[in-house]
Amino acid sequence: MIRVLLADDQLLVRAGFRALLEAQPDLVVVGEADDGEQAVRLTAELRPDVVLMDIRMPRLDGLEATRRIGLDPELAAVRVVVLTTFELDEYVFEALRSGAAGFLVKDTEPADLLRAVRVAAAGDALLSPGVTRRLIGEFAARSKRPAEPAGAALTALTDREREVLALVGLGLSNDDIARRLVVSPLTAKTHVSRAMVKLGARDRAQLVVIAYESGLVRPGWLG
């Protein structure tokens, strides 16, 4: 069973998500939180596989709650999926930097929500590569140009790992990367995993952020 925690200050939203999730044989809602502080506390107590986290909540917003969960080494296996009203919510990029596995728009199709929960629980953090990539690109394009084109943090990577990181930043899956580089999917996965370890990235979503912030992928700076 995939164990899910719901964090949203609107009771009707939580009730709708609960009804949808618990109609599935492999999903169960283990708790509900109506503010960020409660979300952090219940995550520590219940150890869910996935937290569906609204960004705008009282007492402690979803962004800070996500950051606190991401900083707790004992909660490393928990995947936080941020819920937002609009695709280009100004806080979503920061949420991904804080350790969120990805994001969903609140009015997403039920089938997409169910798929996202399962994908996040499986550890495939970048829930919707194309949409997440566009979101990150939107904010990265507005940000300051990096001081170094490739970023000092990337010096620990091999040339192949840098190449793989750039492809992750473009939203490619392991299978896509394998086809692009003419290697096996297992080899591509190994390169991604090594890049994550060397860069201290929690998951693929943070690899995408690093690819943009380091300048390895530059959506708007080259003009």
mmCIF file of C-alpha atoms in Angstrom:
data_model
loop_
_atom_site.group_PDB
_atom_site.id
_atom_site.type_symbol
_atom_site.label_atom_id
_atom_site.label_comp_id
_atom_site.label_asym_id
_atom_site.label_seq_id
_atom_site.Cartn_x
_atom_site.Cartn_y
_atom_site.Cartn_z
ATOM 1 C CA MET A 1 0.000 0.000 0.000
ATOM 2 C CA ILE A 2 1.117 3.553 -0.787
ATOM 3 C CA ARG A 3 0.552 5.704 2.291
ATOM 4 C CA VAL A 4 -0.481 9.315 1.622
ATOM 5 C CA LEU A 5 -0.726 12.365 3.884
ATOM 6 C CA LEU A 6 -2.999 15.215 2.796
ATOM 7 C CA ALA A 7 -1.999 18.775 3.735
ATOM 8 C CA ASP A 8 -4.505 21.457 2.741
ATOM 9 C CA ASP A 9 -6.394 24.049 4.768
ATOM 10 C CA GLN A 10 -9.623 23.422 2.857
ATOM 11 C CA LEU A 11 -11.678 20.555 4.258
ATOM 12 C CA LEU A 12 -13.568 19.996 1.013
ATOM 13 C CA VAL A 13 -10.338 19.682 -0.951
ATOM 14 C CA ARG A 14 -8.994 17.101 1.484
ATOM 15 C CA ALA A 15 -12.277 15.198 1.413
ATOM 16 C CA GLY A 16 -12.218 15.075 -2.375
ATOM 17 C CA PHE A 17 -8.641 13.835 -2.484
ATOM 18 C CA ARG A 18 -9.345 11.235 0.215
ATOM 19 C CA ALA A 19 -12.356 9.852 -1.631
ATOM 20 C CA LEU A 20 -10.393 9.600 -4.866
ATOM 21 C CA LEU A 21 -7.304 8.020 -3.333
ATOM 22 C CA GLU A 22 -9.050 5.519 -1.079
ATOM 23 C CA ALA A 23 -11.155 4.221 -3.968
ATOM 24 C CA GLN A 24 -7.899 2.672 -5.229
ATOM 25 C CA PRO A 25 -6.789 -0.732 -3.923
ATOM 26 C CA ASP A 26 -3.139 0.320 -3.538
ATOM 27 C CA LEU A 27 -3.580 3.762 -1.925
ATOM 28 C CA VAL A 28 -4.514 4.760 1.612
ATOM 29 C CA VAL A 29 -4.740 8.156 3.325
ATOM 30 C CA VAL A 30 -2.992 7.894 6.691
ATOM 31 C CA GLY A 31 -3.621 11.435 7.892
ATOM 32 C CA GLU A 32 -4.745 14.977 7.174
ATOM 33 C CA ALA A 33 -3.197 18.321 8.090
ATOM 34 C CA ASP A 34 -4.827 21.745 7.811
ATOM 35 C CA ASP A 35 -1.646 23.810 8.256
ATOM 36 C CA GLY A 36 2.065 23.484 7.584
ATOM 37 C CA GLU A 37 3.143 22.877 11.167
ATOM 38 C CA GLN A 38 0.733 19.989 11.478
ATOM 39 C CA ALA A 39 1.923 18.643 8.128
ATOM 40 C CA VAL A 40 5.533 18.515 9.341
ATOM 41 C CA ARG A 41 4.550 16.920 12.647
ATOM 42 C CA LEU A 42 2.320 14.276 11.066
ATOM 43 C CA THR A 43 4.947 13.477 8.440
ATOM 44 C CA ALA A 44 7.433 12.747 11.215
ATOM 45 C CA GLU A 45 4.893 10.683 13.152
ATOM 46 C CA LEU A 46 3.238 8.748 10.330
ATOM 47 C CA ARG A 47 6.114 8.443 7.810
ATOM 48 C CA PRO A 48 3.879 8.495 4.706
ATOM 49 C CA ASP A 49 5.273 7.571 1.318
ATOM 50 C CA VAL A 50 3.826 10.717 -0.281
ATOM 51 C CA VAL A 51 2.653 14.073 1.089
ATOM 52 C CA LEU A 52 0.246 16.084 -1.062
ATOM 53 C CA MET A 53 1.177 19.584 0.135
ATOM 54 C CA ASP A 54 -0.768 22.764 -0.569
ATOM 55 C CA ILE A 55 1.478 25.811 -0.856
ATOM 56 C CA ARG A 56 -0.782 28.351 0.828
ATOM 57 C CA MET A 57 -1.663 27.285 4.369
ATOM 58 C CA PRO A 58 -1.913 29.113 7.732
ATOM 59 C CA ARG A 59 0.687 29.106 10.547
ATOM 60 C CA LEU A 60 3.357 27.622 8.289
ATOM 61 C CA ASP A 61 3.087 27.644 4.509
ATOM 62 C CA GLY A 62 3.658 24.584 2.367
ATOM 63 C CA LEU A 63 6.972 25.896 1.118
ATOM 64 C CA GLU A 64 8.553 26.044 4.574
ATOM 65 C CA ALA A 65 6.896 22.771 5.546
ATOM 66 C CA THR A 66 8.438 21.126 2.483
ATOM 67 C CA ARG A 67 11.834 22.572 3.324
ATOM 68 C CA ARG A 68 11.692 21.242 6.894
ATOM 69 C CA ILE A 69 10.700 17.771 5.724
ATOM 70 C CA GLY A 70 13.463 17.820 3.117
ATOM 71 C CA LEU A 71 16.090 18.768 5.723
ATOM 72 C CA ASP A 72 15.185 15.896 8.061
ATOM 73 C CA PRO A 73 17.419 12.918 7.171
ATOM 74 C CA GLU A 74 14.965 10.551 8.840
ATOM 75 C CA LEU A 75 12.315 11.611 6.307
ATOM 76 C CA ALA A 76 14.501 11.094 3.234
ATOM 77 C CA ALA A 77 12.134 8.458 1.866
ATOM 78 C CA VAL A 78 9.109 10.786 2.004
ATOM 79 C CA ARG A 79 8.153 12.382 -1.313
ATOM 80 C CA VAL A 80 6.415 15.760 -1.163
ATOM 81 C CA VAL A 81 4.200 16.699 -4.097
ATOM 82 C CA VAL A 82 3.263 20.376 -4.058
ATOM 83 C CA LEU A 83 -0.297 21.369 -4.896
ATOM 84 C CA THR A 84 -0.829 24.730 -6.540
ATOM 85 C CA THR A 85 -3.746 26.637 -8.029
ATOM 86 C CA PHE A 86 -1.838 27.840 -11.091
ATOM 87 C CA GLU A 87 0.873 26.170 -13.174
ATOM 88 C CA LEU A 88 3.227 29.124 -12.785
ATOM 89 C CA ASP A 89 2.732 29.663 -9.083
ATOM 90 C CA GLU A 90 5.530 31.943 -7.909
ATOM 91 C CA TYR A 91 6.444 29.567 -5.082
ATOM 92 C CA VAL A 92 6.685 26.308 -6.987
ATOM 93 C CA PHE A 93 10.262 26.776 -8.182
ATOM 94 C CA GLU A 94 11.324 27.484 -4.607
ATOM 95 C CA ALA A 95 9.430 24.381 -3.470
ATOM 96 C CA LEU A 96 11.392 22.232 -5.905
ATOM 97 C CA ARG A 97 14.613 23.753 -4.592
ATOM 98 C CA SER A 98 13.427 22.938 -1.080
ATOM 99 C CA GLY A 99 13.084 19.253 -1.854
ATOM 100 C CA ALA A 100 9.636 18.769 -3.378
ATOM 101 C CA ALA A 101 9.431 15.824 -5.737
ATOM 102 C CA GLY A 102 7.281 17.770 -8.168
ATOM 103 C CA PHE A 103 4.014 19.622 -8.371
ATOM 104 C CA LEU A 104 0.413 19.219 -9.419
ATOM 105 C CA VAL A 105 -2.192 21.791 -10.349
ATOM 106 C CA LYS A 106 -5.198 21.363 -8.054
ATOM 107 C CA ASP A 107 -7.658 20.902 -10.890
ATOM 108 C CA THR A 108 -5.611 18.131 -12.488
ATOM 109 C CA GLU A 109 -7.473 15.153 -13.894
ATOM 110 C CA PRO A 110 -8.126 12.391 -11.312
ATOM 111 C CA ALA A 111 -6.190 9.849 -13.363
ATOM 112 C CA ASP A 112 -3.192 12.181 -13.476
ATOM 113 C CA LEU A 113 -3.300 12.695 -9.717
ATOM 114 C CA LEU A 114 -3.358 8.950 -9.085
ATOM 115 C CA ARG A 115 -0.512 8.380 -11.517
ATOM 116 C CA ALA A 116 1.532 11.167 -9.912
ATOM 117 C CA VAL A 117 1.158 9.686 -6.432
ATOM 118 C CA ARG A 118 2.275 6.282 -7.666
ATOM 119 C CA VAL A 119 5.190 7.696 -9.642
ATOM 120 C CA ALA A 120 6.347 9.794 -6.691
ATOM 121 C CA ALA A 121 6.092 6.822 -4.337
ATOM 122 C CA ALA A 122 8.243 4.807 -6.736
ATOM 123 C CA GLY A 123 10.952 7.462 -6.461
ATOM 124 C CA ASP A 124 10.590 8.885 -9.973
ATOM 125 C CA ALA A 125 10.465 12.404 -8.679
ATOM 126 C CA LEU A 126 9.957 14.456 -11.814
ATOM 127 C CA LEU A 127 6.245 13.904 -12.125
ATOM 128 C CA SER A 128 5.600 15.652 -15.395
ATOM 129 C CA PRO A 129 8.918 16.361 -17.116
ATOM 130 C CA GLY A 130 7.566 18.668 -19.799
ATOM 131 C CA VAL A 131 5.406 20.795 -17.517
ATOM 132 C CA THR A 132 7.938 20.896 -14.685
ATOM 133 C CA ARG A 133 10.689 21.787 -17.140
ATOM 134 C CA ARG A 134 8.618 24.674 -18.539
ATOM 135 C CA LEU A 135 7.915 25.903 -15.024
ATOM 136 C CA ILE A 136 11.562 25.824 -13.978
ATOM 137 C CA GLY A 137 12.587 27.391 -17.260
ATOM 138 C CA GLU A 138 10.138 30.221 -16.712
ATOM 139 C CA PHE A 139 11.693 31.186 -13.401
ATOM 140 C CA ALA A 140 15.258 30.370 -14.377
ATOM 141 C CA ALA A 141 14.930 32.687 -17.366
ATOM 142 C CA ARG A 142 14.080 35.539 -15.004
ATOM 143 C CA SER A 143 16.898 34.845 -12.597
ATOM 144 C CA LYS A 144 20.407 36.223 -12.540
ATOM 145 C CA ARG A 145 22.937 34.806 -14.981
ATOM 146 C CA PRO A 146 25.290 32.374 -13.199
ATOM 147 C CA ALA A 147 28.759 33.698 -12.411
ATOM 148 C CA GLU A 148 30.294 30.680 -14.143
ATOM 149 C CA PRO A 149 28.793 29.133 -17.278
ATOM 150 C CA ALA A 150 28.891 25.595 -15.950
ATOM 151 C CA GLY A 151 28.846 26.312 -12.217
ATOM 152 C CA ALA A 152 31.553 25.420 -9.737
ATOM 153 C CA ALA A 153 29.388 22.685 -8.246
ATOM 154 C CA LEU A 154 29.653 20.629 -11.432
ATOM 155 C CA THR A 155 33.415 20.162 -11.235
ATOM 156 C CA ALA A 156 32.902 16.896 -9.331
ATOM 157 C CA LEU A 157 31.103 15.368 -12.319
ATOM 158 C CA THR A 158 32.684 13.482 -15.178
ATOM 159 C CA ASP A 159 32.061 14.725 -18.710
ATOM 160 C CA ARG A 160 29.488 11.982 -19.231
ATOM 161 C CA GLU A 161 27.714 12.824 -15.981
ATOM 162 C CA ARG A 162 27.555 16.485 -16.999
ATOM 163 C CA GLU A 163 26.080 15.445 -20.326
ATOM 164 C CA VAL A 164 23.496 13.296 -18.552
ATOM 165 C CA LEU A 165 22.690 16.129 -16.123
ATOM 166 C CA ALA A 166 21.996 18.456 -19.039
ATOM 167 C CA LEU A 167 19.597 15.906 -20.530
ATOM 168 C CA VAL A 168 17.843 15.500 -17.174
ATOM 169 C CA GLY A 169 17.501 19.286 -17.132
ATOM 170 C CA LEU A 170 15.758 19.100 -20.486
ATOM 171 C CA GLY A 171 13.176 16.776 -18.976
ATOM 172 C CA LEU A 172 14.372 13.506 -20.505
ATOM 173 C CA SER A 173 13.645 10.224 -18.757
ATOM 174 C CA ASN A 174 16.279 7.520 -18.254
ATOM 175 C CA ASP A 175 14.978 5.703 -21.333
ATOM 176 C CA ASP A 176 15.156 8.915 -23.377
ATOM 177 C CA ILE A 177 18.712 9.548 -22.189
ATOM 178 C CA ALA A 178 19.702 5.978 -23.036
ATOM 179 C CA ARG A 179 18.409 6.369 -26.583
ATOM 180 C CA ARG A 180 20.069 9.769 -27.009
ATOM 181 C CA LEU A 181 23.473 8.507 -25.826
ATOM 182 C CA VAL A 182 23.118 5.007 -27.287
ATOM 183 C CA VAL A 183 23.608 3.282 -23.941
ATOM 184 C CA SER A 184 21.458 0.922 -21.884
ATOM 185 C CA PRO A 185 18.720 2.339 -19.603
ATOM 186 C CA LEU A 186 20.605 0.840 -16.650
ATOM 187 C CA THR A 187 23.747 2.763 -17.627
ATOM 188 C CA ALA A 188 21.756 5.974 -17.938
ATOM 189 C CA LYS A 189 20.177 5.373 -14.531
ATOM 190 C CA THR A 190 23.620 4.762 -13.027
ATOM 191 C CA HIS A 191 24.941 8.065 -14.387
ATOM 192 C CA VAL A 192 21.891 9.908 -13.026
ATOM 193 C CA SER A 193 22.294 8.279 -9.615
ATOM 194 C CA ARG A 194 25.995 9.164 -9.448
ATOM 195 C CA ALA A 195 25.261 12.771 -10.377
ATOM 196 C CA MET A 196 22.638 12.944 -7.625
ATOM 197 C CA VAL A 197 25.101 11.626 -5.033
ATOM 198 C CA LYS A 198 27.940 13.941 -6.096
ATOM 199 C CA LEU A 199 25.696 17.010 -6.159
ATOM 200 C CA GLY A 200 23.807 16.159 -2.988
ATOM 201 C CA ALA A 201 20.490 16.186 -4.854
ATOM 202 C CA ARG A 202 17.511 14.581 -3.171
ATOM 203 C CA ASP A 203 15.910 13.518 -6.441
ATOM 204 C CA ARG A 204 15.589 14.250 -10.156
ATOM 205 C CA ALA A 205 13.611 17.427 -9.556
ATOM 206 C CA GLN A 206 16.554 18.938 -7.709
ATOM 207 C CA LEU A 207 18.890 17.781 -10.490
ATOM 208 C CA VAL A 208 16.792 19.840 -12.900
ATOM 209 C CA VAL A 209 17.071 22.868 -10.628
ATOM 210 C CA ILE A 210 20.861 22.418 -10.425
ATOM 211 C CA ALA A 211 21.100 22.103 -14.205
ATOM 212 C CA TYR A 212 19.382 25.475 -14.620
ATOM 213 C CA GLU A 213 21.001 27.305 -11.725
ATOM 214 C CA SER A 214 24.497 26.187 -12.695
ATOM 215 C CA GLY A 215 23.983 27.454 -16.221
ATOM 216 C CA LEU A 216 24.383 24.014 -17.786
ATOM 217 C CA VAL A 217 20.884 24.472 -19.198
ATOM 218 C CA ARG A 218 20.118 28.093 -20.041
ATOM 219 C CA PRO A 219 16.560 28.708 -21.247
ATOM 220 C CA GLY A 220 16.749 32.431 -21.778
ATOM 221 C CA TRP A 221 20.244 33.668 -21.168
ATOM 222 C CA LEU A 222 21.646 32.930 -24.599
ATOM 223 C CA GLY A 223 18.992 35.035 -26.310
#
